[in-house]
PDB file of C-alpha atoms and ligand atoms in Angstrom:
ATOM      1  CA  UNK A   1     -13.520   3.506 -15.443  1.00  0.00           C
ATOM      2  CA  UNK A   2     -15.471   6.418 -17.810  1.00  0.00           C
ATOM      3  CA  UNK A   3     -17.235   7.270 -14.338  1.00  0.00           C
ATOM      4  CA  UNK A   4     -14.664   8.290 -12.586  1.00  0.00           C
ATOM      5  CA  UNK A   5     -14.710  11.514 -10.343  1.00  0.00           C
ATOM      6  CA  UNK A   6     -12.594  10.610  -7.153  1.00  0.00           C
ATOM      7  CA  UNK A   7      -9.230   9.927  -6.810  1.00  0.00           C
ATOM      8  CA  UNK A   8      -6.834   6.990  -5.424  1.00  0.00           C
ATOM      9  CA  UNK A   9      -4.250   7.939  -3.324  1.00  0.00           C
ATOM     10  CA  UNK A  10      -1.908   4.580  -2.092  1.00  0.00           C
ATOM     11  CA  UNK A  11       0.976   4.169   0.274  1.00  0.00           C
ATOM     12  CA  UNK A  12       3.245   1.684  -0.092  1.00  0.00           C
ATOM     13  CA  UNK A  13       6.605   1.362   1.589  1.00  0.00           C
ATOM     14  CA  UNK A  14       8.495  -1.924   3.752  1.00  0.00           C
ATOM     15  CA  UNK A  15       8.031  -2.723   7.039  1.00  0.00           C
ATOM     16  CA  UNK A  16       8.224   0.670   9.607  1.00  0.00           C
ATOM     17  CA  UNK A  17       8.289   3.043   6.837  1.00  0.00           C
ATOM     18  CA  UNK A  18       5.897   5.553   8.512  1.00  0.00           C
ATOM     19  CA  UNK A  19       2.686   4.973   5.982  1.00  0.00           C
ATOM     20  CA  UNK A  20       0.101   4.844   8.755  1.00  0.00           C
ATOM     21  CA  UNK A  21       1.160   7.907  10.574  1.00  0.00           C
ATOM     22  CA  UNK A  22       1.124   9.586   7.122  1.00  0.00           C
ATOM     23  CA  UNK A  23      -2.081   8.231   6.710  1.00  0.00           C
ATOM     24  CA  UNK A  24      -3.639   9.832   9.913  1.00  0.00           C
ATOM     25  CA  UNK A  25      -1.533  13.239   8.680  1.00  0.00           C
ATOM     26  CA  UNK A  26      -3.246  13.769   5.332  1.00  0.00           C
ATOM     27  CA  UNK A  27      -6.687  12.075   6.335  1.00  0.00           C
ATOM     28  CA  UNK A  28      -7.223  14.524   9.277  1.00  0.00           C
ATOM     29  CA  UNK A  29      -6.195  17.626   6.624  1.00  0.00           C
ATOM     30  CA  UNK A  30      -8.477  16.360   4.325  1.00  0.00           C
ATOM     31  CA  UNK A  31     -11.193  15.959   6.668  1.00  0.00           C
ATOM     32  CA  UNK A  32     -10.191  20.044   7.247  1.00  0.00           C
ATOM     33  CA  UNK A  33     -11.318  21.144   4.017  1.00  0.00           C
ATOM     34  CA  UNK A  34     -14.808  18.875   4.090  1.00  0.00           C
ATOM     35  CA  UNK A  35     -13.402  16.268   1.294  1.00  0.00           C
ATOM     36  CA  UNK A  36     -15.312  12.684   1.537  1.00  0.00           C
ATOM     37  CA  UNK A  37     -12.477  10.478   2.269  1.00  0.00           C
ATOM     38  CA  UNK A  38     -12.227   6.684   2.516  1.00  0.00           C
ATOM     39  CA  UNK A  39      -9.458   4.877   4.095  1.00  0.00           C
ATOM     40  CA  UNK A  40      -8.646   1.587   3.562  1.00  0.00           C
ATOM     41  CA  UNK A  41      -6.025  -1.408   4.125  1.00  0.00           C
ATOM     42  CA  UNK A  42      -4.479  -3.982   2.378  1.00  0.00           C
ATOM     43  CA  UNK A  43      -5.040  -6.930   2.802  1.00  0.00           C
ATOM     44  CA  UNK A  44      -8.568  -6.324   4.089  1.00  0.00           C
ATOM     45  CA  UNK A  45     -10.867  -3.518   3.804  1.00  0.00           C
ATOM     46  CA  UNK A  46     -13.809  -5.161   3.573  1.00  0.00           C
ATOM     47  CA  UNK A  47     -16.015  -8.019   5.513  1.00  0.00           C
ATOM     48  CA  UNK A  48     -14.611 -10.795   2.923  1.00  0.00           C
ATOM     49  CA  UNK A  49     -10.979  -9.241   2.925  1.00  0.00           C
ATOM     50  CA  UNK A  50     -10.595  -8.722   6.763  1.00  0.00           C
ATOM     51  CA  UNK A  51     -11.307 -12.597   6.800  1.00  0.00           C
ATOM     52  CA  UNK A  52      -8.407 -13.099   4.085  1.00  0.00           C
ATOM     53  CA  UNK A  53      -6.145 -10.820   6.043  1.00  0.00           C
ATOM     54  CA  UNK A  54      -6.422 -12.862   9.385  1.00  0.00           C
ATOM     55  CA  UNK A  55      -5.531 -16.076   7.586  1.00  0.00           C
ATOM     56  CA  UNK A  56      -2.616 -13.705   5.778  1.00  0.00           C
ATOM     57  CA  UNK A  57      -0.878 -13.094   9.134  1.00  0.00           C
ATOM     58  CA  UNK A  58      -1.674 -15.812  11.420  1.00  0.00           C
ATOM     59  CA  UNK A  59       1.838 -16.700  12.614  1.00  0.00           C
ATOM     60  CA  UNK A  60       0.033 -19.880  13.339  1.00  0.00           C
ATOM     61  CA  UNK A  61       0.200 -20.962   9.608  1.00  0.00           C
ATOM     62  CA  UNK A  62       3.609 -21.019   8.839  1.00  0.00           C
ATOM     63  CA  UNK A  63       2.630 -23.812   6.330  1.00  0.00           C
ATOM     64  CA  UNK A  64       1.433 -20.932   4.172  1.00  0.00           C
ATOM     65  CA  UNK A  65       2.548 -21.530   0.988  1.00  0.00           C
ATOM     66  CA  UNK A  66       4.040 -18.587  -1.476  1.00  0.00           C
ATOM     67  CA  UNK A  67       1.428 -19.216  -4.701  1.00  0.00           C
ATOM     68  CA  UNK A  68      -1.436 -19.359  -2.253  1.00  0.00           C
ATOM     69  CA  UNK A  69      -0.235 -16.187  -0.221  1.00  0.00           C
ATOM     70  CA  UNK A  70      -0.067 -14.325  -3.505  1.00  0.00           C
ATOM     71  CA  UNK A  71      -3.873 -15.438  -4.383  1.00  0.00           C
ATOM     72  CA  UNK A  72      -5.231 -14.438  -0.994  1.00  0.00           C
ATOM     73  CA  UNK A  73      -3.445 -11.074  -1.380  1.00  0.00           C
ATOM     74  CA  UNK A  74      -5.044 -11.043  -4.796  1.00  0.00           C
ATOM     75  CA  UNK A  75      -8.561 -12.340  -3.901  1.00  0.00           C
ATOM     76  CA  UNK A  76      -8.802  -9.696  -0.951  1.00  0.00           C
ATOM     77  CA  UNK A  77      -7.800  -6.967  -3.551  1.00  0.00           C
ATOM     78  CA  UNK A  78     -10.311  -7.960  -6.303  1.00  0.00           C
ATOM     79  CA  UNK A  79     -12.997  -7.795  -3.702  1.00  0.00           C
ATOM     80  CA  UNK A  80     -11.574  -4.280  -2.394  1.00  0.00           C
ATOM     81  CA  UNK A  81     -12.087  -2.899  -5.846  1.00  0.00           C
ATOM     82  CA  UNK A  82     -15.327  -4.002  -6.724  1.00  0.00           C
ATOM     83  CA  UNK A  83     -17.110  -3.873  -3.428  1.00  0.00           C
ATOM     84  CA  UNK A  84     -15.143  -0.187  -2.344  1.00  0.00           C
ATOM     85  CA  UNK A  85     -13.201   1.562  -4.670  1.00  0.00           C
ATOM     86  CA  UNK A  86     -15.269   1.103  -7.915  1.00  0.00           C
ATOM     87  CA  UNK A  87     -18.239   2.871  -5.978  1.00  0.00           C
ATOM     88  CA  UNK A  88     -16.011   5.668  -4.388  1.00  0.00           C
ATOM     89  CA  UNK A  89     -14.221   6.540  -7.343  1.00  0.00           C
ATOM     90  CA  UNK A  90     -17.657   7.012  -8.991  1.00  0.00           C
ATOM     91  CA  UNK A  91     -18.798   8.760  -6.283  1.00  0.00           C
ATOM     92  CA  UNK A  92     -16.349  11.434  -6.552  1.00  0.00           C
ATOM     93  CA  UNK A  93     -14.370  10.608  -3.263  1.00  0.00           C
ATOM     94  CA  UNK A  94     -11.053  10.647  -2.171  1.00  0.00           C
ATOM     95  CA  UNK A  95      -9.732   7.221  -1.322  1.00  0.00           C
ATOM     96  CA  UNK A  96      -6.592   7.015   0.993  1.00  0.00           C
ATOM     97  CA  UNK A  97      -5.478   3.081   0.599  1.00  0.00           C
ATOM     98  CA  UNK A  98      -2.738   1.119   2.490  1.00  0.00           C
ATOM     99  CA  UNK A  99      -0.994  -0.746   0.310  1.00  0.00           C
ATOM    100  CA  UNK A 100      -2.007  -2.144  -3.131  1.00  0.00           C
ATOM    101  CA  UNK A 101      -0.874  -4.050  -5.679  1.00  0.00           C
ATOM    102  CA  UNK A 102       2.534  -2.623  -5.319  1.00  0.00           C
ATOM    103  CA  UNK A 103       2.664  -4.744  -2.196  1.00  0.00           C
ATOM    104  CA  UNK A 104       2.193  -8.213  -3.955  1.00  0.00           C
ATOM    105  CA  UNK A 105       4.801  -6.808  -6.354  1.00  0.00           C
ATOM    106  CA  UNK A 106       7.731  -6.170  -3.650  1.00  0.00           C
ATOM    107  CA  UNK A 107       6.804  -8.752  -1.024  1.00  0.00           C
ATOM    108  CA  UNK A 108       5.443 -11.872  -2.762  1.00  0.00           C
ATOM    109  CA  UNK A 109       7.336 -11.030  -6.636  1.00  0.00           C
ATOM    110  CA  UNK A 110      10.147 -10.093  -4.605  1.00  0.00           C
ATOM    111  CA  UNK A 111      10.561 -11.044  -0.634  1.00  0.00           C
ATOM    112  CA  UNK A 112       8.806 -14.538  -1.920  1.00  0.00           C
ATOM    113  CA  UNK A 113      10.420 -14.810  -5.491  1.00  0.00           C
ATOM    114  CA  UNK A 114       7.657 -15.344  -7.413  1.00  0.00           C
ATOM    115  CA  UNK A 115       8.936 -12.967  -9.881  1.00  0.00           C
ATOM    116  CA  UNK A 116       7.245  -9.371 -10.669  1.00  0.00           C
ATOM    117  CA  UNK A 117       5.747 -10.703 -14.427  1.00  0.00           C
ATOM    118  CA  UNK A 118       3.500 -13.249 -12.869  1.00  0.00           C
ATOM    119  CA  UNK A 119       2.154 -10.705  -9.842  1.00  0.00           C
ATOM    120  CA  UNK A 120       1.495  -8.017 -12.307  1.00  0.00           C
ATOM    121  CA  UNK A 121      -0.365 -10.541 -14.508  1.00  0.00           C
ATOM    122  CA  UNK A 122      -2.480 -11.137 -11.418  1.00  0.00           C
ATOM    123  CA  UNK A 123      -3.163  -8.008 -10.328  1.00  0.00           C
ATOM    124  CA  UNK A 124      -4.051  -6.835 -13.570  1.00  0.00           C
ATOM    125  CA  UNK A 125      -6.971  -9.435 -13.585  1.00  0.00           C
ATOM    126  CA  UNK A 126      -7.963  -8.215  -9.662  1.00  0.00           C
ATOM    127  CA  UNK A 127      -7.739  -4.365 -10.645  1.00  0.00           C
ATOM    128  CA  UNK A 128      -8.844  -4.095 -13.959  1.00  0.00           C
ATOM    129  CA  UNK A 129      -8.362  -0.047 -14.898  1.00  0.00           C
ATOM    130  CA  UNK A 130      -8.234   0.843 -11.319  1.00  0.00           C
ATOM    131  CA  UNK A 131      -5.017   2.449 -11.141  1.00  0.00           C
ATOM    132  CA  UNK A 132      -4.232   4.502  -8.383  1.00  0.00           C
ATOM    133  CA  UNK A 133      -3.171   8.624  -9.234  1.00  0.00           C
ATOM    134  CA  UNK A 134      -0.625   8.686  -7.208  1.00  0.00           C
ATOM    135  CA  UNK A 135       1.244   5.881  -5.204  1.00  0.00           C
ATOM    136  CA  UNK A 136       3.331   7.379  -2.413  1.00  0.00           C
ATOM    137  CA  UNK A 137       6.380   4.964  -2.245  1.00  0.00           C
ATOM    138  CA  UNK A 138       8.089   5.341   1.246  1.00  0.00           C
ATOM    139  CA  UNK A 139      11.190   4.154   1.581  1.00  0.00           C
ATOM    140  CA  UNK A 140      13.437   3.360   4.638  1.00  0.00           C
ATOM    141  CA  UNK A 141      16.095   0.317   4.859  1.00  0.00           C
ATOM    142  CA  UNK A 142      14.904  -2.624   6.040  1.00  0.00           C
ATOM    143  CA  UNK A 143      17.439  -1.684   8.925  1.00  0.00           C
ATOM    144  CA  UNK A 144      16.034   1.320  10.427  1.00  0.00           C
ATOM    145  CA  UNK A 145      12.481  -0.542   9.714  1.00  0.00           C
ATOM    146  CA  UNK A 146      13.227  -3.146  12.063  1.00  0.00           C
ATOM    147  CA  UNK A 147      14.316  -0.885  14.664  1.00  0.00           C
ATOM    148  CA  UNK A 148      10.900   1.198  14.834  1.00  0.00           C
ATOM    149  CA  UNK A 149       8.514  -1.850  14.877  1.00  0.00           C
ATOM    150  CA  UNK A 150      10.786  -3.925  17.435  1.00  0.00           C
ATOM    151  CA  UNK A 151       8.883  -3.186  20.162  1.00  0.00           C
ATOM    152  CA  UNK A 152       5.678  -4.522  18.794  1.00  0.00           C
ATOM    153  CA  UNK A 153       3.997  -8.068  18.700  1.00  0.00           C
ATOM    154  CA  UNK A 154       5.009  -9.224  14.981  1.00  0.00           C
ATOM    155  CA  UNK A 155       2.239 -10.958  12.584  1.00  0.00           C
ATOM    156  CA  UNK A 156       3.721 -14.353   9.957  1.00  0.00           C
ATOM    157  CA  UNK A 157       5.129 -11.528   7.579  1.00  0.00           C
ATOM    158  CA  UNK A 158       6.826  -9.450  10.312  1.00  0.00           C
ATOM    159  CA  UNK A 159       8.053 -12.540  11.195  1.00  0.00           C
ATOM    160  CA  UNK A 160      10.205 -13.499   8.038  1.00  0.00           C
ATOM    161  CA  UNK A 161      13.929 -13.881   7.836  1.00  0.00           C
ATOM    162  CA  UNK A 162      16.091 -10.673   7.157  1.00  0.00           C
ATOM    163  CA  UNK A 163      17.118 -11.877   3.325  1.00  0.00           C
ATOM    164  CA  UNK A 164      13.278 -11.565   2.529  1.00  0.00           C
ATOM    165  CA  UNK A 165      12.869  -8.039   4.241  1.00  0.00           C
ATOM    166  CA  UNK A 166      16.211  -6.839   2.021  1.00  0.00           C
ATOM    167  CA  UNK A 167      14.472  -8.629  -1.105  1.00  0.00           C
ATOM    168  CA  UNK A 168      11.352  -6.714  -0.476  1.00  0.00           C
ATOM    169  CA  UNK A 169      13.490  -3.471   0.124  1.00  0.00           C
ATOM    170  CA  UNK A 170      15.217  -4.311  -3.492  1.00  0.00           C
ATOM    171  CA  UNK A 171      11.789  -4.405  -5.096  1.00  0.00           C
ATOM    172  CA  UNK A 172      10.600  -1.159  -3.973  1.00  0.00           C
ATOM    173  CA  UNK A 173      14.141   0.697  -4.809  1.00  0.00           C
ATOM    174  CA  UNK A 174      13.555  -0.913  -8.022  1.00  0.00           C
ATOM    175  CA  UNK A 175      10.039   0.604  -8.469  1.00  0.00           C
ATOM    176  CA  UNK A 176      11.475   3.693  -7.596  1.00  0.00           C
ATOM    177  CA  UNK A 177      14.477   3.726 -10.265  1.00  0.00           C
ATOM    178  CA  UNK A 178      11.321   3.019 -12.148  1.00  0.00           C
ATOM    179  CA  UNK A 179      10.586   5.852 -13.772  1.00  0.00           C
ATOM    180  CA  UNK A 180       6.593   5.751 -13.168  1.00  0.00           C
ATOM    181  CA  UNK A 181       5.337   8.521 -13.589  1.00  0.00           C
ATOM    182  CA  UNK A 182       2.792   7.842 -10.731  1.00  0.00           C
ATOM    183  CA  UNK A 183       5.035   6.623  -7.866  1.00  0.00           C
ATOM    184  CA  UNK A 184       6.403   9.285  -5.302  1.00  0.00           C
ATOM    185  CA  UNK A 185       9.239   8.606  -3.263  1.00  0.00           C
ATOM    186  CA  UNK A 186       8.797  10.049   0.207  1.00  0.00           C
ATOM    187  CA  UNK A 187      12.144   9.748   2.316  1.00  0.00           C
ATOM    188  CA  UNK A 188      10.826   7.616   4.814  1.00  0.00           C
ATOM    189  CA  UNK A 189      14.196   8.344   7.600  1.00  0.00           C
ATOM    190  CA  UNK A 190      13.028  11.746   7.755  1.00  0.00           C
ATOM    191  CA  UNK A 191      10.756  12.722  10.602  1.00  0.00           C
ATOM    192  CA  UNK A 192       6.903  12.479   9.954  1.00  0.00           C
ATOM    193  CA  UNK A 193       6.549  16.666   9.776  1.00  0.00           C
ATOM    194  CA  UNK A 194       8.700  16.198   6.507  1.00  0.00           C
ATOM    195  CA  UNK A 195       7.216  12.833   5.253  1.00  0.00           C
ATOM    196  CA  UNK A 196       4.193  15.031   5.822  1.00  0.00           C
ATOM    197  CA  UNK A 197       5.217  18.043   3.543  1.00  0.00           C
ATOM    198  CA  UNK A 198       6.653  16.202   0.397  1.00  0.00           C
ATOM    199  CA  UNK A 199       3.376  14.284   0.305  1.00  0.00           C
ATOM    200  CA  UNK A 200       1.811  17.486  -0.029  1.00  0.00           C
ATOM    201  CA  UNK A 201       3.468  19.144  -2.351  1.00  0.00           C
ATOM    202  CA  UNK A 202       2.443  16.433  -4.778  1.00  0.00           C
ATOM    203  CA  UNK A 203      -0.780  16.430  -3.295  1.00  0.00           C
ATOM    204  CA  UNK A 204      -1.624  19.574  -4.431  1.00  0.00           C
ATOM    205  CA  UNK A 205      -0.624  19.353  -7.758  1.00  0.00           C
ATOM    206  CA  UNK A 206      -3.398  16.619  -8.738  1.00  0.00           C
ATOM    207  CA  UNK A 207      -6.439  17.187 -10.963  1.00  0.00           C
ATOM    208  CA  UNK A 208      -9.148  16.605  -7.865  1.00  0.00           C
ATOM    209  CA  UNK A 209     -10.470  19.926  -6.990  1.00  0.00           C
ATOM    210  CA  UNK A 210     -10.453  19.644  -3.239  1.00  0.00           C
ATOM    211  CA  UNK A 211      -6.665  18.531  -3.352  1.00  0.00           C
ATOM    212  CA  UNK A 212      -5.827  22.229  -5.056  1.00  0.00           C
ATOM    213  CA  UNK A 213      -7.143  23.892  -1.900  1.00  0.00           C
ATOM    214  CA  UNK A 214      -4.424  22.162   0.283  1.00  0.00           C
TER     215      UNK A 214
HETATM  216  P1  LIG B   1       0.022  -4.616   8.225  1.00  0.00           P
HETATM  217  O1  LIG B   1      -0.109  -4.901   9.681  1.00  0.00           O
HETATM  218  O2  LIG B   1      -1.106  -3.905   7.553  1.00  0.00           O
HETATM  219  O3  LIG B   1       1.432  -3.997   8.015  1.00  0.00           O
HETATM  220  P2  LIG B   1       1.975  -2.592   7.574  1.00  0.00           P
HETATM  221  O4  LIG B   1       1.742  -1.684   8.731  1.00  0.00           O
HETATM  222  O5  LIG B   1       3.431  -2.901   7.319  1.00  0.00           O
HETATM  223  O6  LIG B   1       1.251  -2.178   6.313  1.00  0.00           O
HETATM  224  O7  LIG B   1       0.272  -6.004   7.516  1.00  0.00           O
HETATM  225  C1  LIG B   1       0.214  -6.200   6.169  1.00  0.00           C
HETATM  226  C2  LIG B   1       1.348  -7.161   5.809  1.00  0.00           C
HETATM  227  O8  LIG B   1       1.000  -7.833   4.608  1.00  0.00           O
HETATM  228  C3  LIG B   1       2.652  -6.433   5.576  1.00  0.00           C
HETATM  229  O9  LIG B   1       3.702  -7.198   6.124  1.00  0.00           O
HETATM  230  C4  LIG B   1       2.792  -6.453   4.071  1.00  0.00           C
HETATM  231  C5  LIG B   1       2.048  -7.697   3.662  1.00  0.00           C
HETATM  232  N1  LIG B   1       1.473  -7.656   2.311  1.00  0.00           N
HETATM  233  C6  LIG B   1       1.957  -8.529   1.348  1.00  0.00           C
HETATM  234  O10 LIG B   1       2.857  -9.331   1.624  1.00  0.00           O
HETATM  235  N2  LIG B   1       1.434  -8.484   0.090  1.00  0.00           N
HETATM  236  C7  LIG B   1       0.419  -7.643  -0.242  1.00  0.00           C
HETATM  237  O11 LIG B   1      -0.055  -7.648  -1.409  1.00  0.00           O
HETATM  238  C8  LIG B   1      -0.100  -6.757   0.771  1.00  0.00           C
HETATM  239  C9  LIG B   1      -1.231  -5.833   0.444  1.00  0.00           C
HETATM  240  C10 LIG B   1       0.459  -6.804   2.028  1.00  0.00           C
END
């Protein structure tokens, strides 16, 4: 995108790894300084993808299959860029996204086995050149995960068996051995005060004007 003013933030992480309470952290800051924020979710985020996403985790549709949960992931994203991000990123704003295409890569390349080639093919065709500045990758084993959203009602992917959790846990340490230079690692077993802080520090290092005043 030649147009582009704003700035992508994502959060990515397994299941219980803290990203919405980060969310809320760095949202409200920004908010603070008077930056024009958008937050959005994965799958979903708009009219079209919040439809997707309903089908996505209806524990009701087992029957599901792992090429068409990878498309609906996809579709929902393609329509989050054009219809959202595009606009905002022209528009100088600050988008705070949870999950992204890192998502498809760990749960459907890796919890489902699809393989990460074939995601990254896909997303590519969804996302075009819009490729997030930073993606904050917060990691926590799956075992402490499962621990902190125990207590709540669990959606179909919640719901899967603890070899696919692990595999999805693999694919994010692997994106974090990576060597990206966009991906973050936030130590996602530390309280959210600290998650909170190392966000920040990279926060403020970024090229958006309103982040240097953090
Ligand atoms: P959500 O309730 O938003 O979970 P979380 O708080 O963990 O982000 O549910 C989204 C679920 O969809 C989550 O289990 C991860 C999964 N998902 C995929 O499997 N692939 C994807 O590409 C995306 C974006 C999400």
């Amino acid at each position: 995108m030649s147009n582009r003013t704003g700035c992508l933030i994502t959060f990515e992480g397994p299941e219980g790894s803290g990203k919405s309470t980060l969310i809320k952290s760095i949202a409200s800051v920004l908010l603070d300084i008077g930056a024009e924020i958008i937050e959005v979710r994965e799958p979903g985020g708009t009219p079209v993808g919040e439809k997707i996403r309903d089908v996505l985790l209806d524990k009701e549709l087992p029957e599901l299959c792992a090429k068409t949960e990878l498309l609906l992931m996809v579709a929902s994203r393609a329509q989050l860029v054009q219809e959202t991000l595009q606009p905002a990123l022209a528009g100088g704003k600050i988008i705070l996204c949870d999950r992204y295409a890192e998502s498809s890569e760990a749960y459907q390349g890796g919890g489902r086995e699809l393989g990460t080639a074939k995601v990254r093919e896909m997303n590519s065709y969804a996302i075009g050149d819009v490729i997030p500045d930073v993606t904050f990758l917060c990691m926590v084993p799956p075992e402490i995960g499962r621990q902190r959203t125990s207590s709540r009602e669990l959606d179909r992917m919640e719901l899967e068996s603890i070899a696919f959790h692990d595999r999805v846990y693999k694919a994010y340490c692997d994106m974090a051995d990576s060597g990206e230079k966009r991906f973050v690692v936030i130590d996602a077993s530390k309280t959210p005060e600290e998650m909170m802080s190392s966000a920040f520090e990279h926060l403020k290092k970024m090229e958006h004007q309103l982040l240097k005043l953090l």
